[in-house]
Amino acid sequence: MNNKIKSLILVLAVAAGLNVYAVTQQIPSRTVVTANGVQQADCAYALVNPLDVVARPNFYLNKNIKIKAKFDKFSTLGLDYKPAMKSSEKYISFLIQRPDITDHNIPLSELKIFLDRTEAEKHIELNSGDIVEFTGKIFSTALGDPWMEVNKFTVVSTKPKEETK
């Protein structure tokens, strides 16, 4: 093998190793006290890129993940679909913007994200482009897409409101 091919293989191996390292970095678990005073273990969550989750949904199946992204909109996408059932009476889905597109607002519709309606109602004023962070678990890969149930949703920052004339 010539040196260029060997160098290329080495670079690809190192890049793949860094990607695996980033995926496996987890927030340490700790014990938290819930609102009703019950102690429970706080699960460890891997901070992930949503595009990686979409590219490898089976890798993330049944894993706890954390995503920071631009909110796009609340939606009914994926609700009441029997193979990955989340009832529209209890849940609402939401879309985030694709992080690889910066000159347009394009939703990452391949990632199905479900939030309890009670929690979603607290954030009804969210606008497209606001930064959110959420944790949860990929519970299904129906249709070859990742389906995520959110257990913690945080608004990191909001865009300033534009004045109307």
Tab-separated table of N, CA and C in Angstrom:
chain	number	residue	atom	x	y	z
A	1	MET	N	0.846	-1.176	0.000
A	1	MET	CA	0.000	0.000	0.000
A	1	MET	C	0.890	1.237	0.000
A	2	ASN	N	0.484	2.229	-0.757
A	2	ASN	CA	1.324	3.420	-0.758
A	2	ASN	C	1.018	4.295	0.466
A	3	ASN	N	1.877	5.248	0.708
A	3	ASN	CA	1.793	6.076	1.916
A	3	ASN	C	0.542	6.950	1.964
A	4	LYS	N	0.045	7.406	0.817
A	4	LYS	CA	-1.160	8.238	0.798
A	4	LYS	C	-2.366	7.448	1.300
A	5	ILE	N	-2.505	6.209	0.867
A	5	ILE	CA	-3.627	5.380	1.306
A	5	ILE	C	-3.505	5.078	2.791
A	6	LYS	N	-2.292	4.753	3.249
A	6	LYS	CA	-2.073	4.486	4.668
A	6	LYS	C	-2.417	5.729	5.503
A	7	SER	N	-2.026	6.895	5.028
A	7	SER	CA	-2.321	8.136	5.754
A	7	SER	C	-3.820	8.389	5.809
A	8	LEU	N	-4.503	8.155	4.699
A	8	LEU	CA	-5.948	8.344	4.645
A	8	LEU	C	-6.653	7.397	5.617
A	9	ILE	N	-6.227	6.140	5.655
A	9	ILE	CA	-6.815	5.169	6.570
A	9	ILE	C	-6.587	5.599	8.014
A	10	LEU	N	-5.404	6.080	8.318
A	10	LEU	CA	-5.081	6.540	9.664
A	10	LEU	C	-5.956	7.728	10.055
A	11	VAL	N	-6.116	8.688	9.152
A	11	VAL	CA	-6.942	9.866	9.427
A	11	VAL	C	-8.394	9.450	9.663
A	12	LEU	N	-8.916	8.556	8.841
A	12	LEU	CA	-10.298	8.095	9.016
A	12	LEU	C	-10.470	7.348	10.323
A	13	ALA	N	-9.506	6.530	10.696
A	13	ALA	CA	-9.587	5.785	11.961
A	13	ALA	C	-9.585	6.734	13.148
A	14	VAL	N	-8.726	7.751	13.105
A	14	VAL	CA	-8.675	8.721	14.195
A	14	VAL	C	-9.984	9.504	14.263
A	15	ALA	N	-10.502	9.929	13.119
A	15	ALA	CA	-11.764	10.673	13.095
A	15	ALA	C	-12.904	9.826	13.644
A	16	ALA	N	-12.964	8.569	13.277
A	16	ALA	CA	-14.013	7.675	13.788
A	16	ALA	C	-13.854	7.495	15.289
A	17	GLY	N	-12.636	7.388	15.758
A	17	GLY	CA	-12.384	7.250	17.193
A	17	GLY	C	-12.816	8.482	17.961
A	18	LEU	N	-12.588	9.665	17.418
A	18	LEU	CA	-13.011	10.893	18.078
A	18	LEU	C	-14.525	10.977	18.134
A	19	ASN	N	-15.206	10.529	17.083
A	19	ASN	CA	-16.662	10.546	17.052
A	19	ASN	C	-17.220	9.622	18.133
A	20	VAL	N	-16.639	8.439	18.274
A	20	VAL	CA	-17.088	7.507	19.304
A	20	VAL	C	-16.808	8.093	20.679
A	21	TYR	N	-15.647	8.743	20.854
A	21	TYR	CA	-15.309	9.360	22.128
A	21	TYR	C	-16.329	10.435	22.500
A	22	ALA	N	-16.698	11.278	21.544
A	22	ALA	CA	-17.662	12.346	21.817
A	22	ALA	C	-19.019	11.778	22.187
A	23	VAL	N	-19.441	10.715	21.528
A	23	VAL	CA	-20.739	10.109	21.804
A	23	VAL	C	-20.761	9.482	23.190
A	24	THR	N	-19.643	8.929	23.626
A	24	THR	CA	-19.634	8.233	24.905
A	24	THR	C	-19.383	9.152	26.092
A	25	GLN	N	-19.086	10.427	25.868
A	25	GLN	CA	-18.920	11.347	26.987
A	25	GLN	C	-20.273	11.562	27.624
A	26	GLN	N	-20.362	11.295	28.911
A	26	GLN	CA	-21.641	11.381	29.584
A	26	GLN	C	-21.574	12.337	30.751
A	27	ILE	N	-22.715	12.895	31.044
A	27	ILE	CA	-22.851	13.727	32.216
A	27	ILE	C	-22.932	12.766	33.397
A	28	PRO	N	-22.141	12.978	34.455
A	28	PRO	CA	-22.141	12.020	35.558
A	28	PRO	C	-23.513	11.914	36.214
A	29	SER	N	-23.843	10.696	36.681
A	29	SER	CA	-25.122	10.534	37.349
A	29	SER	C	-24.994	10.985	38.797
A	30	ARG	N	-26.107	11.374	39.353
A	30	ARG	CA	-26.167	11.844	40.724
A	30	ARG	C	-27.548	11.559	41.275
A	31	THR	N	-27.722	11.732	42.545
A	31	THR	CA	-29.025	11.542	43.155
A	31	THR	C	-29.714	12.894	43.240
A	32	VAL	N	-30.967	12.925	42.849
A	32	VAL	CA	-31.743	14.157	42.911
A	32	VAL	C	-32.970	13.912	43.759
A	33	VAL	N	-33.498	14.986	44.337
A	33	VAL	CA	-34.728	14.903	45.115
A	33	VAL	C	-35.820	15.529	44.268
A	34	THR	N	-36.890	14.768	44.033
A	34	THR	CA	-37.988	15.259	43.204
A	34	THR	C	-38.864	16.212	44.010
A	35	ALA	N	-39.828	16.826	43.352
A	35	ALA	CA	-40.704	17.801	43.990
A	35	ALA	C	-41.463	17.213	45.185
A	36	ASN	N	-41.762	15.928	45.138
A	36	ASN	CA	-42.492	15.315	46.253
A	36	ASN	C	-41.551	14.721	47.307
A	37	GLY	N	-40.252	15.036	47.241
A	37	GLY	CA	-39.301	14.626	48.261
A	37	GLY	C	-38.699	13.246	48.087
A	38	VAL	N	-38.993	12.558	47.005
A	38	VAL	CA	-38.479	11.216	46.765
A	38	VAL	C	-37.100	11.314	46.131
A	39	GLN	N	-36.145	10.525	46.634
A	39	GLN	CA	-34.817	10.491	46.030
A	39	GLN	C	-34.804	9.471	44.901
A	40	GLN	N	-34.161	9.843	43.801
A	40	GLN	CA	-34.003	8.912	42.694
A	40	GLN	C	-32.705	9.221	41.980
A	41	ALA	N	-32.201	8.219	41.269
A	41	ALA	CA	-30.962	8.412	40.512
A	41	ALA	C	-31.254	9.252	39.285
A	42	ASP	N	-30.391	10.208	39.027
A	42	ASP	CA	-30.482	11.019	37.820
A	42	ASP	C	-29.664	10.286	36.757
A	43	CYS	N	-30.301	9.887	35.673
A	43	CYS	CA	-29.632	9.104	34.631
A	43	CYS	C	-28.516	9.915	33.971
A	44	ALA	N	-27.545	9.209	33.448
A	44	ALA	CA	-26.478	9.845	32.690
A	44	ALA	C	-26.962	10.033	31.251
A	45	TYR	N	-26.675	11.180	30.690
A	45	TYR	CA	-27.097	11.493	29.331
A	45	TYR	C	-25.889	11.839	28.486
A	46	ALA	N	-25.814	11.273	27.312
A	46	ALA	CA	-24.756	11.597	26.373
A	46	ALA	C	-25.195	12.802	25.550
A	47	LEU	N	-24.373	13.846	25.535
A	47	LEU	CA	-24.647	15.011	24.697
A	47	LEU	C	-24.330	14.620	23.263
A	48	VAL	N	-25.331	14.704	22.377
A	48	VAL	CA	-25.162	14.208	21.016
A	48	VAL	C	-25.564	15.251	19.984
A	49	ASN	N	-25.068	15.048	18.789
A	49	ASN	CA	-25.465	15.846	17.637
A	49	ASN	C	-26.711	15.181	17.044
A	50	PRO	N	-27.806	15.921	16.858
A	50	PRO	CA	-29.028	15.303	16.336
A	50	PRO	C	-28.851	14.672	14.951
A	51	LEU	N	-27.923	15.186	14.150
A	51	LEU	CA	-27.688	14.587	12.830
A	51	LEU	C	-27.086	13.188	12.964
A	52	ASP	N	-26.275	12.975	13.998
A	52	ASP	CA	-25.713	11.650	14.240
A	52	ASP	C	-26.807	10.684	14.679
A	53	VAL	N	-27.735	11.167	15.487
A	53	VAL	CA	-28.861	10.324	15.928
A	53	VAL	C	-29.690	9.892	14.724
A	54	VAL	N	-29.938	10.813	13.811
A	54	VAL	CA	-30.709	10.502	12.600
A	54	VAL	C	-29.947	9.533	11.700
A	55	ALA	N	-28.629	9.705	11.633
A	55	ALA	CA	-27.808	8.842	10.771
A	55	ALA	C	-27.690	7.427	11.327
A	56	ARG	N	-27.750	7.282	12.671
A	56	ARG	CA	-27.567	5.961	13.290
A	56	ARG	C	-28.608	5.704	14.378
A	57	PRO	N	-29.878	5.659	14.004
A	57	PRO	CA	-30.924	5.513	15.030
A	57	PRO	C	-30.799	4.222	15.844
A	58	ASN	N	-30.396	3.129	15.239
A	58	ASN	CA	-30.281	1.871	15.979
A	58	ASN	C	-29.185	1.924	17.039
A	59	PHE	N	-28.134	2.689	16.794
A	59	PHE	CA	-27.060	2.849	17.777
A	59	PHE	C	-27.591	3.520	19.049
A	60	TYR	N	-28.524	4.457	18.894
A	60	TYR	CA	-29.044	5.229	20.025
A	60	TYR	C	-30.296	4.619	20.657
A	61	LEU	N	-30.824	3.551	20.095
A	61	LEU	CA	-32.034	2.926	20.629
A	61	LEU	C	-31.847	2.570	22.098
A	62	ASN	N	-32.804	2.971	22.933
A	62	ASN	CA	-32.814	2.731	24.390
A	62	ASN	C	-31.685	3.430	25.132
A	63	LYS	N	-31.098	4.459	24.526
A	63	LYS	CA	-30.042	5.224	25.189
A	63	LYS	C	-30.586	6.580	25.626
A	64	ASN	N	-30.064	7.047	26.740
A	64	ASN	CA	-30.401	8.379	27.245
A	64	ASN	C	-29.499	9.391	26.562
A	65	ILE	N	-30.115	10.390	25.939
A	65	ILE	CA	-29.340	11.391	25.210
A	65	ILE	C	-29.787	12.799	25.593
A	66	LYS	N	-28.908	13.747	25.290
A	66	LYS	CA	-29.172	15.156	25.538
A	66	LYS	C	-28.857	15.905	24.247
A	67	ILE	N	-29.756	16.798	23.850
A	67	ILE	CA	-29.581	17.565	22.613
A	67	ILE	C	-29.800	19.042	22.913
A	68	LYS	N	-28.941	19.876	22.352
A	68	LYS	CA	-29.108	21.332	22.393
A	68	LYS	C	-29.298	21.760	20.952
A	69	ALA	N	-30.398	22.481	20.672
A	69	ALA	CA	-30.721	22.786	19.279
A	69	ALA	C	-31.607	24.022	19.184
A	70	LYS	N	-31.783	24.474	17.948
A	70	LYS	CA	-32.732	25.552	17.679
A	70	LYS	C	-34.126	24.941	17.526
A	71	PHE	N	-35.050	25.454	18.315
A	71	PHE	CA	-36.447	25.035	18.242
A	71	PHE	C	-37.015	25.494	16.900
A	72	ASP	N	-37.875	24.658	16.283
A	72	ASP	CA	-38.544	25.070	15.047
A	72	ASP	C	-40.020	25.340	15.315
A	73	LYS	N	-40.761	24.295	15.726
A	73	LYS	CA	-42.189	24.486	16.004
A	73	LYS	C	-42.772	23.254	16.680
A	74	PHE	N	-43.894	23.457	17.359
A	74	PHE	CA	-44.666	22.332	17.866
A	74	PHE	C	-45.423	21.738	16.690
A	75	SER	N	-45.710	20.435	16.758
A	75	SER	CA	-46.270	19.726	15.617
A	75	SER	C	-47.105	18.540	16.107
A	76	THR	N	-47.758	17.879	15.178
A	76	THR	CA	-48.449	16.622	15.480
A	76	THR	C	-47.764	15.454	14.786
A	77	LEU	N	-46.568	15.691	14.247
A	77	LEU	CA	-45.819	14.681	13.508
A	77	LEU	C	-45.580	13.433	14.358
A	78	GLY	N	-45.988	12.295	13.860
A	78	GLY	CA	-45.728	11.013	14.499
A	78	GLY	C	-46.699	10.606	15.592
A	79	LEU	N	-47.590	11.490	15.983
A	79	LEU	CA	-48.523	11.139	17.051
A	79	LEU	C	-49.515	10.075	16.586
A	80	ASP	N	-49.893	9.196	17.502
A	80	ASP	CA	-50.888	8.135	17.272
A	80	ASP	C	-50.474	7.115	16.218
A	81	TYR	N	-49.182	7.009	15.931
A	81	TYR	CA	-48.676	6.006	14.994
A	81	TYR	C	-48.443	4.717	15.778
A	82	LYS	N	-49.201	3.684	15.494
A	82	LYS	CA	-49.243	2.475	16.328
A	82	LYS	C	-47.883	1.808	16.572
A	83	PRO	N	-46.995	1.668	15.591
A	83	PRO	CA	-45.716	1.006	15.880
A	83	PRO	C	-44.836	1.748	16.904
A	84	ALA	N	-45.056	3.050	17.086
A	84	ALA	CA	-44.290	3.827	18.068
A	84	ALA	C	-45.269	4.748	18.796
A	85	MET	N	-46.252	4.166	19.431
A	85	MET	CA	-47.411	4.899	19.929
A	85	MET	C	-47.102	5.946	20.996
A	86	LYS	N	-47.459	7.161	20.683
A	86	LYS	CA	-47.513	8.267	21.630
A	86	LYS	C	-48.836	8.966	21.349
A	87	SER	N	-49.714	8.944	22.324
A	87	SER	CA	-51.077	9.454	22.168
A	87	SER	C	-51.101	10.973	22.025
A	88	SER	N	-51.898	11.449	21.077
A	88	SER	CA	-52.050	12.888	20.881
A	88	SER	C	-52.799	13.533	22.039
A	89	GLU	N	-53.431	12.731	22.876
A	89	GLU	CA	-54.109	13.283	24.046
A	89	GLU	C	-53.102	13.653	25.142
A	90	LYS	N	-52.001	12.922	25.225
A	90	LYS	CA	-51.017	13.150	26.287
A	90	LYS	C	-49.759	13.873	25.802
A	91	TYR	N	-49.419	13.724	24.530
A	91	TYR	CA	-48.157	14.260	24.005
A	91	TYR	C	-48.377	15.232	22.863
A	92	ILE	N	-47.372	16.066	22.662
A	92	ILE	CA	-47.258	16.886	21.457
A	92	ILE	C	-45.836	16.651	20.951
A	93	SER	N	-45.642	16.707	19.673
A	93	SER	CA	-44.282	16.574	19.159
A	93	SER	C	-43.762	17.964	18.811
A	94	PHE	N	-42.466	18.059	18.688
A	94	PHE	CA	-41.886	19.320	18.246
A	94	PHE	C	-40.713	19.021	17.335
A	95	LEU	N	-40.400	19.996	16.523
A	95	LEU	CA	-39.311	19.880	15.559
A	95	LEU	C	-38.196	20.835	15.948
A	96	ILE	N	-36.975	20.417	15.659
A	96	ILE	CA	-35.821	21.296	15.805
A	96	ILE	C	-35.295	21.593	14.405
A	97	GLN	N	-34.503	22.639	14.298
A	97	GLN	CA	-33.944	22.996	12.992
A	97	GLN	C	-32.701	22.163	12.709
A	98	ARG	N	-32.497	21.881	11.437
A	98	ARG	CA	-31.293	21.149	11.025
A	98	ARG	C	-30.069	21.989	11.360
A	99	PRO	N	-29.114	21.447	12.112
A	99	PRO	CA	-27.926	22.235	12.457
A	99	PRO	C	-26.945	22.406	11.307
A	100	ASP	N	-27.099	21.630	10.235
A	100	ASP	CA	-26.179	21.727	9.109
A	100	ASP	C	-26.619	22.746	8.062
A	101	ILE	N	-27.772	23.367	8.248
A	101	ILE	CA	-28.267	24.394	7.327
A	101	ILE	C	-28.359	25.704	8.106
A	102	THR	N	-27.604	26.701	7.694
A	102	THR	CA	-27.586	27.952	8.449
A	102	THR	C	-28.255	29.119	7.723
A	103	ASP	N	-28.476	28.993	6.414
A	103	ASP	CA	-29.056	30.123	5.684
A	103	ASP	C	-30.563	29.995	5.476
A	104	HIS	N	-31.163	28.892	5.939
A	104	HIS	CA	-32.614	28.673	5.871
A	104	HIS	C	-33.049	27.967	7.148
A	105	ASN	N	-34.328	28.055	7.468
A	105	ASN	CA	-34.879	27.302	8.589
A	105	ASN	C	-35.525	26.036	8.045
A	106	ILE	N	-34.831	24.920	8.201
A	106	ILE	CA	-35.332	23.640	7.715
A	106	ILE	C	-35.431	22.699	8.904
A	107	PRO	N	-36.634	22.158	9.164
A	107	PRO	CA	-36.791	21.255	10.312
A	107	PRO	C	-36.133	19.898	10.067
A	108	LEU	N	-35.659	19.302	11.159
A	108	LEU	CA	-35.086	17.961	11.131
A	108	LEU	C	-36.232	16.979	11.402
A	109	SER	N	-37.054	16.755	10.393
A	109	SER	CA	-38.279	15.966	10.569
A	109	SER	C	-38.015	14.472	10.749
A	110	GLU	N	-36.806	14.015	10.455
A	110	GLU	CA	-36.483	12.605	10.640
A	110	GLU	C	-36.436	12.229	12.121
A	111	LEU	N	-36.171	13.197	12.999
A	111	LEU	CA	-36.121	12.957	14.438
A	111	LEU	C	-37.500	13.280	15.016
A	112	LYS	N	-38.192	12.241	15.474
A	112	LYS	CA	-39.524	12.405	16.060
A	112	LYS	C	-39.341	12.620	17.562
A	113	ILE	N	-39.746	13.791	18.052
A	113	ILE	CA	-39.511	14.168	19.449
A	113	ILE	C	-40.862	14.422	20.118
A	114	PHE	N	-41.093	13.749	21.251
A	114	PHE	CA	-42.380	13.830	21.935
A	114	PHE	C	-42.219	14.424	23.325
A	115	LEU	N	-43.067	15.386	23.631
A	115	LEU	CA	-43.051	16.091	24.905
A	115	LEU	C	-44.437	16.020	25.521
A	116	ASP	N	-44.484	15.791	26.828
A	116	ASP	CA	-45.760	15.770	27.543
A	116	ASP	C	-46.473	17.109	27.321
A	117	ARG	N	-47.767	17.067	27.015
A	117	ARG	CA	-48.526	18.289	26.715
A	117	ARG	C	-48.501	19.290	27.867
A	118	THR	N	-48.537	18.795	29.101
A	118	THR	CA	-48.506	19.687	30.261
A	118	THR	C	-47.230	20.515	30.269
A	119	GLU	N	-46.105	19.882	29.968
A	119	GLU	CA	-44.824	20.597	29.901
A	119	GLU	C	-44.806	21.542	28.699
A	120	ALA	N	-45.303	21.092	27.564
A	120	ALA	CA	-45.300	21.918	26.351
A	120	ALA	C	-46.099	23.205	26.543
A	121	GLU	N	-47.196	23.116	27.295
A	121	GLU	CA	-48.033	24.297	27.519
A	121	GLU	C	-47.289	25.393	28.278
A	122	LYS	N	-46.258	25.025	29.025
A	122	LYS	CA	-45.451	26.020	29.741
A	122	LYS	C	-44.562	26.814	28.784
A	123	HIS	N	-44.401	26.314	27.567
A	123	HIS	CA	-43.473	26.921	26.607
A	123	HIS	C	-44.180	27.330	25.320
A	124	ILE	N	-45.435	27.677	25.418
A	124	ILE	CA	-46.234	28.001	24.239
A	124	ILE	C	-45.711	29.238	23.495
A	125	GLU	N	-44.958	30.095	24.179
A	125	GLU	CA	-44.442	31.325	23.576
A	125	GLU	C	-43.145	31.126	22.792
A	126	LEU	N	-42.658	29.885	22.696
A	126	LEU	CA	-41.417	29.639	21.950
A	126	LEU	C	-41.576	30.025	20.489
A	127	ASN	N	-40.490	30.548	19.928
A	127	ASN	CA	-40.477	30.914	18.515
A	127	ASN	C	-39.385	30.144	17.797
A	128	SER	N	-39.539	30.032	16.502
A	128	SER	CA	-38.535	29.384	15.678
A	128	SER	C	-37.197	30.100	15.859
A	129	GLY	N	-36.155	29.313	16.158
A	129	GLY	CA	-34.828	29.869	16.356
A	129	GLY	C	-34.424	29.992	17.813
A	130	ASP	N	-35.384	29.867	18.748
A	130	ASP	CA	-35.037	29.875	20.166
A	130	ASP	C	-34.207	28.628	20.463
A	131	ILE	N	-33.254	28.733	21.382
A	131	ILE	CA	-32.373	27.613	21.719
A	131	ILE	C	-32.975	26.827	22.878
A	132	VAL	N	-33.100	25.523	22.674
A	132	VAL	CA	-33.634	24.634	23.700
A	132	VAL	C	-32.650	23.502	23.951
A	133	GLU	N	-32.783	22.905	25.119
A	133	GLU	CA	-31.985	21.742	25.473
A	133	GLU	C	-32.949	20.736	26.085
A	134	PHE	N	-32.825	19.476	25.671
A	134	PHE	CA	-33.732	18.475	26.191
A	134	PHE	C	-33.023	17.137	26.329
A	135	THR	N	-33.509	16.365	27.297
A	135	THR	CA	-32.974	15.036	27.536
A	135	THR	C	-34.106	14.032	27.401
A	136	GLY	N	-33.737	12.821	27.072
A	136	GLY	CA	-34.734	11.770	26.942
A	136	GLY	C	-34.106	10.500	26.413
A	137	LYS	N	-34.978	9.617	25.953
A	137	LYS	CA	-34.536	8.312	25.494
A	137	LYS	C	-35.119	8.025	24.106
A	138	ILE	N	-34.295	7.446	23.247
A	138	ILE	CA	-34.781	6.964	21.958
A	138	ILE	C	-35.501	5.651	22.244
A	139	PHE	N	-36.829	5.643	22.054
A	139	PHE	CA	-37.619	4.473	22.425
A	139	PHE	C	-38.016	3.608	21.241
A	140	SER	N	-37.800	4.101	20.021
A	140	SER	CA	-38.179	3.322	18.835
A	140	SER	C	-37.360	3.784	17.636
A	141	THR	N	-37.258	2.884	16.660
A	141	THR	CA	-36.658	3.238	15.368
A	141	THR	C	-37.625	2.869	14.242
A	142	ALA	N	-38.919	3.023	14.510
A	142	ALA	CA	-39.941	2.746	13.498
A	142	ALA	C	-39.677	3.591	12.258
A	143	LEU	N	-39.912	3.016	11.098
A	143	LEU	CA	-39.697	3.663	9.799
A	143	LEU	C	-38.231	4.025	9.559
A	144	GLY	N	-37.320	3.480	10.374
A	144	GLY	CA	-35.898	3.777	10.231
A	144	GLY	C	-35.501	5.127	10.805
A	145	ASP	N	-36.412	5.768	11.553
A	145	ASP	CA	-36.155	7.069	12.161
A	145	ASP	C	-36.071	6.922	13.677
A	146	PRO	N	-35.315	7.809	14.348
A	146	PRO	CA	-35.304	7.781	15.810
A	146	PRO	C	-36.546	8.473	16.384
A	147	TRP	N	-37.161	7.847	17.389
A	147	TRP	CA	-38.348	8.380	18.073
A	147	TRP	C	-37.940	8.605	19.522
A	148	MET	N	-38.026	9.842	19.987
A	148	MET	CA	-37.499	10.220	21.297
A	148	MET	C	-38.594	10.749	22.208
A	149	GLU	N	-38.626	10.223	23.440
A	149	GLU	CA	-39.512	10.773	24.464
A	149	GLU	C	-38.680	11.659	25.378
A	150	VAL	N	-39.090	12.910	25.523
A	150	VAL	CA	-38.362	13.889	26.321
A	150	VAL	C	-38.809	13.796	27.774
A	151	ASN	N	-37.829	13.801	28.689
A	151	ASN	CA	-38.183	13.827	30.105
A	151	ASN	C	-37.766	15.123	30.789
A	152	LYS	N	-36.932	15.935	30.143
A	152	LYS	CA	-36.586	17.259	30.676
A	152	LYS	C	-36.411	18.203	29.497
A	153	PHE	N	-37.062	19.351	29.580
A	153	PHE	CA	-37.046	20.339	28.498
A	153	PHE	C	-36.699	21.694	29.105
A	154	THR	N	-35.673	22.349	28.557
A	154	THR	CA	-35.218	23.635	29.075
A	154	THR	C	-35.057	24.619	27.925
A	155	VAL	N	-35.539	25.829	28.126
A	155	VAL	CA	-35.295	26.907	27.168
A	155	VAL	C	-33.989	27.562	27.584
A	156	VAL	N	-32.999	27.528	26.692
A	156	VAL	CA	-31.675	28.097	26.975
A	156	VAL	C	-31.670	29.590	26.700
A	157	SER	N	-32.207	29.976	25.543
A	157	SER	CA	-32.272	31.396	25.191
A	157	SER	C	-33.360	31.622	24.153
A	158	THR	N	-33.879	32.837	24.148
A	158	THR	CA	-34.892	33.203	23.169
A	158	THR	C	-34.377	34.348	22.315
A	159	LYS	N	-34.855	34.378	21.085
A	159	LYS	CA	-34.483	35.473	20.191
A	159	LYS	C	-35.245	36.727	20.616
A	160	PRO	N	-34.636	37.896	20.485
A	160	PRO	CA	-35.375	39.124	20.787
A	160	PRO	C	-36.568	39.251	19.848
A	161	LYS	N	-37.667	39.730	20.392
A	161	LYS	CA	-38.879	39.935	19.585
A	161	LYS	C	-38.642	41.057	18.592
A	162	GLU	N	-39.106	40.851	17.356
A	162	GLU	CA	-38.990	41.895	16.337
A	162	GLU	C	-40.151	42.858	16.500
A	163	GLU	N	-39.842	44.141	16.423
A	163	GLU	CA	-40.903	45.147	16.554
A	163	GLU	C	-41.709	45.202	15.265
A	164	THR	N	-43.030	45.306	15.415
A	164	THR	CA	-43.905	45.450	14.255
A	164	THR	C	-44.167	46.920	14.024
A	165	LYS	N	-44.238	47.302	12.770
A	165	LYS	CA	-44.450	48.719	12.426
A	165	LYS	C	-45.839	48.928	11.927
